[in-house]
Amino acid sequence: MSALAFLADGNSIPPLSQVSVWLNDPENWTGPNGLLVHLRQHVIYTVVAVVIAIIIALPIGLLVGHTGRGAFLVGGLANGLRAVPSLGLVVLLVVWLSPKIHLLQTVPGVVDHRGALPYLIPVEIVLVLLAIPPILTNTYAGVQNVDPAARDAAKGMGMTGFQLVRKVELPCALPLIMSGVRSSVLQVIATATIAAFAPFLGGLGQYIINGAQVINDPHNGYPAMVGAGLVVAALALVAELSLILVQRYIVSPGISGRFKTSKSTVRAPDGSVVGTELAGV
């Protein structure tokens, strides 16, 4: 019985206290089909999608931001991808693309990966499409907002276009780029739950989708749904905090505003004060 049908019949869901019981049961974490297994799958889906999105979006954003050409197309593309209905596209690609991948696996010499791969590829395509817009737009905006004086100084030093991008524009745009990456990661973590709609795939969405079918089950129903949702939220929080630390490490202190100055008094040989000196800390 589905969750809606169950509630429509006047039934009640198990109490919230069952969620705590479910989360504190070691078997739900370490079993052969436990939370840790699905959590690992969820992380893999997310990392693969975000890495591919960075490989695609970062060079395009740098190129468009540096040259100023194609900005209209970037904005239109990003807005179009944001409007993609994720679940509908997963179903469409699984129905259309998966049989073609199955056929490819029957070709002699092609490695046989029967099982999850024909369904994983469509899901990853959707997650990549979802992850691209924040990285693309933030990269473009970050490069566009680089101080013109910094560009002029770099050109005056004889830097080539590639050197200007690598040594000036990219470092200056990193705060915005990392903000886009963080946004993409959070969106993909939340949306990766739909991977469970595809055959042979797991992830934390398995508990949510399966639990909705047996919502009155005190073990695999409502408690599993809410518990998995809490784990997804915790995963998103951990990812956000981790990326903030990474950003703090890779972004120059002078760009991020962490560069502090201290004043020191400058004295003449006779001990008299002649001024102050600023020093970076």
mmCIF file of N, CA and C in Angstrom, residues 27-104:
data_model
loop_
_atom_site.group_PDB
_atom_site.id
_atom_site.type_symbol
_atom_site.label_atom_id
_atom_site.label_comp_id
_atom_site.label_asym_id
_atom_site.label_seq_id
_atom_site.Cartn_x
_atom_site.Cartn_y
_atom_site.Cartn_z
ATOM 1 N N GLU A 27 22.236 -3.008 13.028
ATOM 2 C CA GLU A 27 21.981 -3.817 11.842
ATOM 3 C C GLU A 27 21.563 -2.949 10.652
ATOM 4 N N ASN A 28 20.916 -1.836 10.940
ATOM 5 C CA ASN A 28 20.499 -0.945 9.854
ATOM 6 C C ASN A 28 21.682 -0.197 9.248
ATOM 7 N N TRP A 29 22.790 -0.156 9.954
ATOM 8 C CA TRP A 29 23.978 0.540 9.448
ATOM 9 C C TRP A 29 24.968 -0.422 8.796
ATOM 10 N N THR A 30 25.208 -1.543 9.433
ATOM 11 C CA THR A 30 26.305 -2.416 9.000
ATOM 12 C C THR A 30 25.842 -3.667 8.265
ATOM 13 N N GLY A 31 24.556 -3.839 8.091
ATOM 14 C CA GLY A 31 24.067 -5.030 7.398
ATOM 15 C C GLY A 31 24.481 -5.048 5.944
ATOM 16 N N PRO A 32 24.283 -6.168 5.257
ATOM 17 C CA PRO A 32 24.684 -6.279 3.843
ATOM 18 C C PRO A 32 23.955 -5.283 2.941
ATOM 19 N N ASN A 33 22.800 -4.812 3.389
ATOM 20 C CA ASN A 33 22.061 -3.806 2.627
ATOM 21 C C ASN A 33 21.772 -2.608 3.525
ATOM 22 N N GLY A 34 22.763 -2.297 4.387
ATOM 23 C CA GLY A 34 22.567 -1.267 5.401
ATOM 24 C C GLY A 34 22.841 0.137 4.908
ATOM 25 N N LEU A 35 22.720 1.072 5.841
ATOM 26 C CA LEU A 35 22.883 2.486 5.518
ATOM 27 C C LEU A 35 24.274 2.811 4.976
ATOM 28 N N LEU A 36 25.303 2.186 5.524
ATOM 29 C CA LEU A 36 26.662 2.493 5.072
ATOM 30 C C LEU A 36 26.858 2.104 3.606
ATOM 31 N N VAL A 37 26.258 0.993 3.195
ATOM 32 C CA VAL A 37 26.348 0.574 1.786
ATOM 33 C C VAL A 37 25.675 1.605 0.889
ATOM 34 N N HIS A 38 24.462 1.999 1.260
ATOM 35 C CA HIS A 38 23.723 2.969 0.444
ATOM 36 C C HIS A 38 24.345 4.359 0.529
ATOM 37 N N LEU A 39 24.917 4.696 1.684
ATOM 38 C CA LEU A 39 25.596 5.983 1.822
ATOM 39 C C LEU A 39 26.805 6.050 0.895
ATOM 40 N N ARG A 40 27.570 4.972 0.828
ATOM 41 C CA ARG A 40 28.719 4.932 -0.078
ATOM 42 C C ARG A 40 28.278 5.086 -1.532
ATOM 43 N N GLN A 41 27.205 4.413 -1.904
ATOM 44 C CA GLN A 41 26.691 4.553 -3.263
ATOM 45 C C GLN A 41 26.249 5.986 -3.540
ATOM 46 N N HIS A 42 25.599 6.593 -2.579
ATOM 47 C CA HIS A 42 25.113 7.973 -2.725
ATOM 48 C C HIS A 42 26.294 8.924 -2.931
ATOM 49 N N VAL A 43 27.344 8.725 -2.163
ATOM 50 C CA VAL A 43 28.535 9.576 -2.286
ATOM 51 C C VAL A 43 29.188 9.376 -3.656
ATOM 52 N N ILE A 44 29.254 8.136 -4.121
ATOM 53 C CA ILE A 44 29.856 7.856 -5.431
ATOM 54 C C ILE A 44 29.061 8.543 -6.535
ATOM 55 N N TYR A 45 27.741 8.421 -6.504
ATOM 56 C CA TYR A 45 26.910 9.085 -7.511
ATOM 57 C C TYR A 45 27.183 10.592 -7.516
ATOM 58 N N THR A 46 27.299 11.173 -6.316
ATOM 59 C CA THR A 46 27.492 12.620 -6.197
ATOM 60 C C THR A 46 28.861 13.041 -6.709
ATOM 61 N N VAL A 47 29.906 12.340 -6.282
ATOM 62 C CA VAL A 47 31.265 12.714 -6.671
ATOM 63 C C VAL A 47 31.457 12.597 -8.179
ATOM 64 N N VAL A 48 30.981 11.508 -8.768
ATOM 65 C CA VAL A 48 31.127 11.315 -10.210
ATOM 66 C C VAL A 48 30.435 12.446 -10.970
ATOM 67 N N ALA A 49 29.215 12.778 -10.575
ATOM 68 C CA ALA A 49 28.457 13.817 -11.272
ATOM 69 C C ALA A 49 29.125 15.181 -11.137
ATOM 70 N N VAL A 50 29.585 15.538 -9.948
ATOM 71 C CA VAL A 50 30.177 16.858 -9.729
ATOM 72 C C VAL A 50 31.523 16.974 -10.436
ATOM 73 N N VAL A 51 32.329 15.920 -10.414
ATOM 74 C CA VAL A 51 33.631 15.963 -11.101
ATOM 75 C C VAL A 51 33.441 16.148 -12.607
ATOM 76 N N ILE A 52 32.510 15.399 -13.191
ATOM 77 C CA ILE A 52 32.245 15.547 -14.626
ATOM 78 C C ILE A 52 31.724 16.953 -14.920
ATOM 79 N N ALA A 53 30.858 17.473 -14.061
ATOM 80 C CA ALA A 53 30.319 18.823 -14.253
ATOM 81 C C ALA A 53 31.435 19.871 -14.192
ATOM 82 N N ILE A 54 32.379 19.698 -13.279
ATOM 83 C CA ILE A 54 33.508 20.639 -13.188
ATOM 84 C C ILE A 54 34.358 20.582 -14.459
ATOM 85 N N ILE A 55 34.625 19.369 -14.942
ATOM 86 C CA ILE A 55 35.429 19.204 -16.155
ATOM 87 C C ILE A 55 34.763 19.894 -17.351
ATOM 88 N N ILE A 56 33.437 19.877 -17.394
ATOM 89 C CA ILE A 56 32.716 20.499 -18.507
ATOM 90 C C ILE A 56 32.553 22.004 -18.298
ATOM 91 N N ALA A 57 32.079 22.398 -17.119
ATOM 92 C CA ALA A 57 31.660 23.782 -16.899
ATOM 93 C C ALA A 57 32.819 24.740 -16.647
ATOM 94 N N LEU A 58 33.859 24.289 -15.966
ATOM 95 C CA LEU A 58 34.947 25.202 -15.604
ATOM 96 C C LEU A 58 35.665 25.777 -16.825
ATOM 97 N N PRO A 59 36.109 24.959 -17.792
ATOM 98 C CA PRO A 59 36.770 25.540 -18.966
ATOM 99 C C PRO A 59 35.861 26.474 -19.770
ATOM 100 N N ILE A 60 34.584 26.088 -19.906
ATOM 101 C CA ILE A 60 33.661 26.939 -20.666
ATOM 102 C C ILE A 60 33.474 28.275 -19.939
ATOM 103 N N GLY A 61 33.287 28.234 -18.637
ATOM 104 C CA GLY A 61 33.118 29.465 -17.868
ATOM 105 C C GLY A 61 34.341 30.357 -17.929
ATOM 106 N N LEU A 62 35.530 29.760 -17.851
ATOM 107 C CA LEU A 62 36.769 30.543 -17.942
ATOM 108 C C LEU A 62 36.914 31.174 -19.323
ATOM 109 N N LEU A 63 36.608 30.392 -20.366
ATOM 110 C CA LEU A 63 36.737 30.894 -21.729
ATOM 111 C C LEU A 63 35.774 32.049 -21.994
ATOM 112 N N VAL A 64 34.520 31.850 -21.621
ATOM 113 C CA VAL A 64 33.513 32.891 -21.864
ATOM 114 C C VAL A 64 33.803 34.122 -21.006
ATOM 115 N N GLY A 65 34.201 33.913 -19.765
ATOM 116 C CA GLY A 65 34.512 35.047 -18.898
ATOM 117 C C GLY A 65 35.724 35.823 -19.377
ATOM 118 N N HIS A 66 36.700 35.112 -19.915
ATOM 119 C CA HIS A 66 37.932 35.768 -20.381
ATOM 120 C C HIS A 66 37.707 36.530 -21.679
ATOM 121 N N THR A 67 37.007 35.926 -22.609
ATOM 122 C CA THR A 67 36.819 36.546 -23.923
ATOM 123 C C THR A 67 35.590 37.454 -23.978
ATOM 124 N N GLY A 68 34.618 37.196 -23.107
ATOM 125 C CA GLY A 68 33.377 37.969 -23.150
ATOM 126 C C GLY A 68 32.431 37.518 -24.239
ATOM 127 N N ARG A 69 32.787 36.479 -24.962
ATOM 128 C CA ARG A 69 31.939 35.985 -26.052
ATOM 129 C C ARG A 69 31.092 34.806 -25.572
ATOM 130 N N GLY A 70 29.850 34.801 -25.984
ATOM 131 C CA GLY A 70 28.971 33.687 -25.636
ATOM 132 C C GLY A 70 28.296 33.823 -24.295
ATOM 133 N N ALA A 71 28.361 35.013 -23.683
ATOM 134 C CA ALA A 71 27.756 35.194 -22.362
ATOM 135 C C ALA A 71 26.248 34.939 -22.415
ATOM 136 N N PHE A 72 25.618 35.387 -23.497
ATOM 137 C CA PHE A 72 24.173 35.197 -23.633
ATOM 138 C C PHE A 72 23.844 33.709 -23.694
ATOM 139 N N LEU A 73 24.657 32.939 -24.421
ATOM 140 C CA LEU A 73 24.415 31.505 -24.535
ATOM 141 C C LEU A 73 24.618 30.806 -23.187
ATOM 142 N N VAL A 74 25.634 31.242 -22.446
ATOM 143 C CA VAL A 74 25.889 30.644 -21.129
ATOM 144 C C VAL A 74 24.702 30.866 -20.204
ATOM 145 N N GLY A 75 24.185 32.098 -20.183
ATOM 146 C CA GLY A 75 23.038 32.390 -19.336
ATOM 147 C C GLY A 75 21.810 31.586 -19.738
ATOM 148 N N GLY A 76 21.568 31.506 -21.049
ATOM 149 C CA GLY A 76 20.414 30.745 -21.521
ATOM 150 C C GLY A 76 20.545 29.260 -21.235
ATOM 151 N N LEU A 77 21.771 28.727 -21.435
ATOM 152 C CA LEU A 77 22.008 27.309 -21.173
ATOM 153 C C LEU A 77 21.820 26.982 -19.697
ATOM 154 N N ALA A 78 22.382 27.828 -18.842
ATOM 155 C CA ALA A 78 22.272 27.585 -17.406
ATOM 156 C C ALA A 78 20.813 27.628 -16.949
ATOM 157 N N ASN A 79 20.084 28.614 -17.419
ATOM 158 C CA ASN A 79 18.674 28.721 -17.034
ATOM 159 C C ASN A 79 17.863 27.543 -17.573
ATOM 160 N N GLY A 80 18.195 27.098 -18.786
ATOM 161 C CA GLY A 80 17.494 25.958 -19.356
ATOM 162 C C GLY A 80 17.738 24.674 -18.585
ATOM 163 N N LEU A 81 18.992 24.458 -18.173
ATOM 164 C CA LEU A 81 19.310 23.242 -17.421
ATOM 165 C C LEU A 81 18.672 23.261 -16.037
ATOM 166 N N ARG A 82 18.536 24.450 -15.456
ATOM 167 C CA ARG A 82 17.886 24.544 -14.137
ATOM 168 C C ARG A 82 16.412 24.143 -14.212
ATOM 169 N N ALA A 83 15.830 24.318 -15.395
ATOM 170 C CA ALA A 83 14.405 24.024 -15.550
ATOM 171 C C ALA A 83 14.133 22.558 -15.893
ATOM 172 N N VAL A 84 15.195 21.758 -16.024
ATOM 173 C CA VAL A 84 15.014 20.355 -16.387
ATOM 174 C C VAL A 84 14.321 19.602 -15.254
ATOM 175 N N PRO A 85 13.224 18.905 -15.538
ATOM 176 C CA PRO A 85 12.571 18.079 -14.499
ATOM 177 C C PRO A 85 13.375 16.801 -14.270
ATOM 178 N N SER A 86 14.074 16.727 -13.164
ATOM 179 C CA SER A 86 15.053 15.660 -12.930
ATOM 180 C C SER A 86 14.439 14.265 -13.002
ATOM 181 N N LEU A 87 13.364 14.052 -12.260
ATOM 182 C CA LEU A 87 12.766 12.717 -12.214
ATOM 183 C C LEU A 87 12.223 12.311 -13.578
ATOM 184 N N GLY A 88 11.555 13.225 -14.258
ATOM 185 C CA GLY A 88 11.012 12.916 -15.583
ATOM 186 C C GLY A 88 12.109 12.573 -16.566
ATOM 187 N N LEU A 89 13.243 13.298 -16.480
ATOM 188 C CA LEU A 89 14.351 13.035 -17.398
ATOM 189 C C LEU A 89 15.017 11.699 -17.091
ATOM 190 N N VAL A 90 15.096 11.339 -15.806
ATOM 191 C CA VAL A 90 15.646 10.028 -15.442
ATOM 192 C C VAL A 90 14.817 8.916 -16.064
ATOM 193 N N VAL A 91 13.509 9.011 -15.913
ATOM 194 C CA VAL A 91 12.623 7.990 -16.483
ATOM 195 C C VAL A 91 12.779 7.931 -18.002
ATOM 196 N N LEU A 92 12.826 9.100 -18.653
ATOM 197 C CA LEU A 92 12.953 9.145 -20.105
ATOM 198 C C LEU A 92 14.258 8.514 -20.573
ATOM 199 N N LEU A 93 15.369 8.863 -19.927
ATOM 200 C CA LEU A 93 16.666 8.343 -20.352
ATOM 201 C C LEU A 93 16.807 6.855 -20.045
ATOM 202 N N VAL A 94 16.253 6.435 -18.919
ATOM 203 C CA VAL A 94 16.313 5.002 -18.602
ATOM 204 C C VAL A 94 15.549 4.197 -19.654
ATOM 205 N N VAL A 95 14.376 4.705 -20.041
ATOM 206 C CA VAL A 95 13.568 3.999 -21.046
ATOM 207 C C VAL A 95 14.231 4.038 -22.420
ATOM 208 N N TRP A 96 14.836 5.172 -22.769
ATOM 209 C CA TRP A 96 15.377 5.350 -24.126
ATOM 210 C C TRP A 96 16.826 4.891 -24.266
ATOM 211 N N LEU A 97 17.662 5.228 -23.261
ATOM 212 C CA LEU A 97 19.099 4.992 -23.388
ATOM 213 C C LEU A 97 19.539 3.622 -22.880
ATOM 214 N N SER A 98 18.935 3.146 -21.806
ATOM 215 C CA SER A 98 19.372 1.877 -21.221
ATOM 216 C C SER A 98 19.323 0.706 -22.197
ATOM 217 N N PRO A 99 18.252 0.542 -22.997
ATOM 218 C CA PRO A 99 18.255 -0.565 -23.960
ATOM 219 C C PRO A 99 19.394 -0.472 -24.974
ATOM 220 N N LYS A 100 19.788 0.753 -25.349
ATOM 221 C CA LYS A 100 20.890 0.930 -26.298
ATOM 222 C C LYS A 100 22.214 0.513 -25.678
ATOM 223 N N ILE A 101 22.386 0.788 -24.380
ATOM 224 C CA ILE A 101 23.609 0.366 -23.691
ATOM 225 C C ILE A 101 23.636 -1.147 -23.563
ATOM 226 N N HIS A 102 22.490 -1.751 -23.320
ATOM 227 C CA HIS A 102 22.396 -3.217 -23.276
ATOM 228 C C HIS A 102 22.801 -3.817 -24.621
ATOM 229 N N LEU A 103 22.357 -3.202 -25.718
ATOM 230 C CA LEU A 103 22.722 -3.698 -27.046
ATOM 231 C C LEU A 103 24.218 -3.560 -27.280
ATOM 232 N N LEU A 104 24.793 -2.444 -26.806
ATOM 233 C CA LEU A 104 26.225 -2.233 -26.982
ATOM 234 C C LEU A 104 27.034 -3.307 -26.268
#
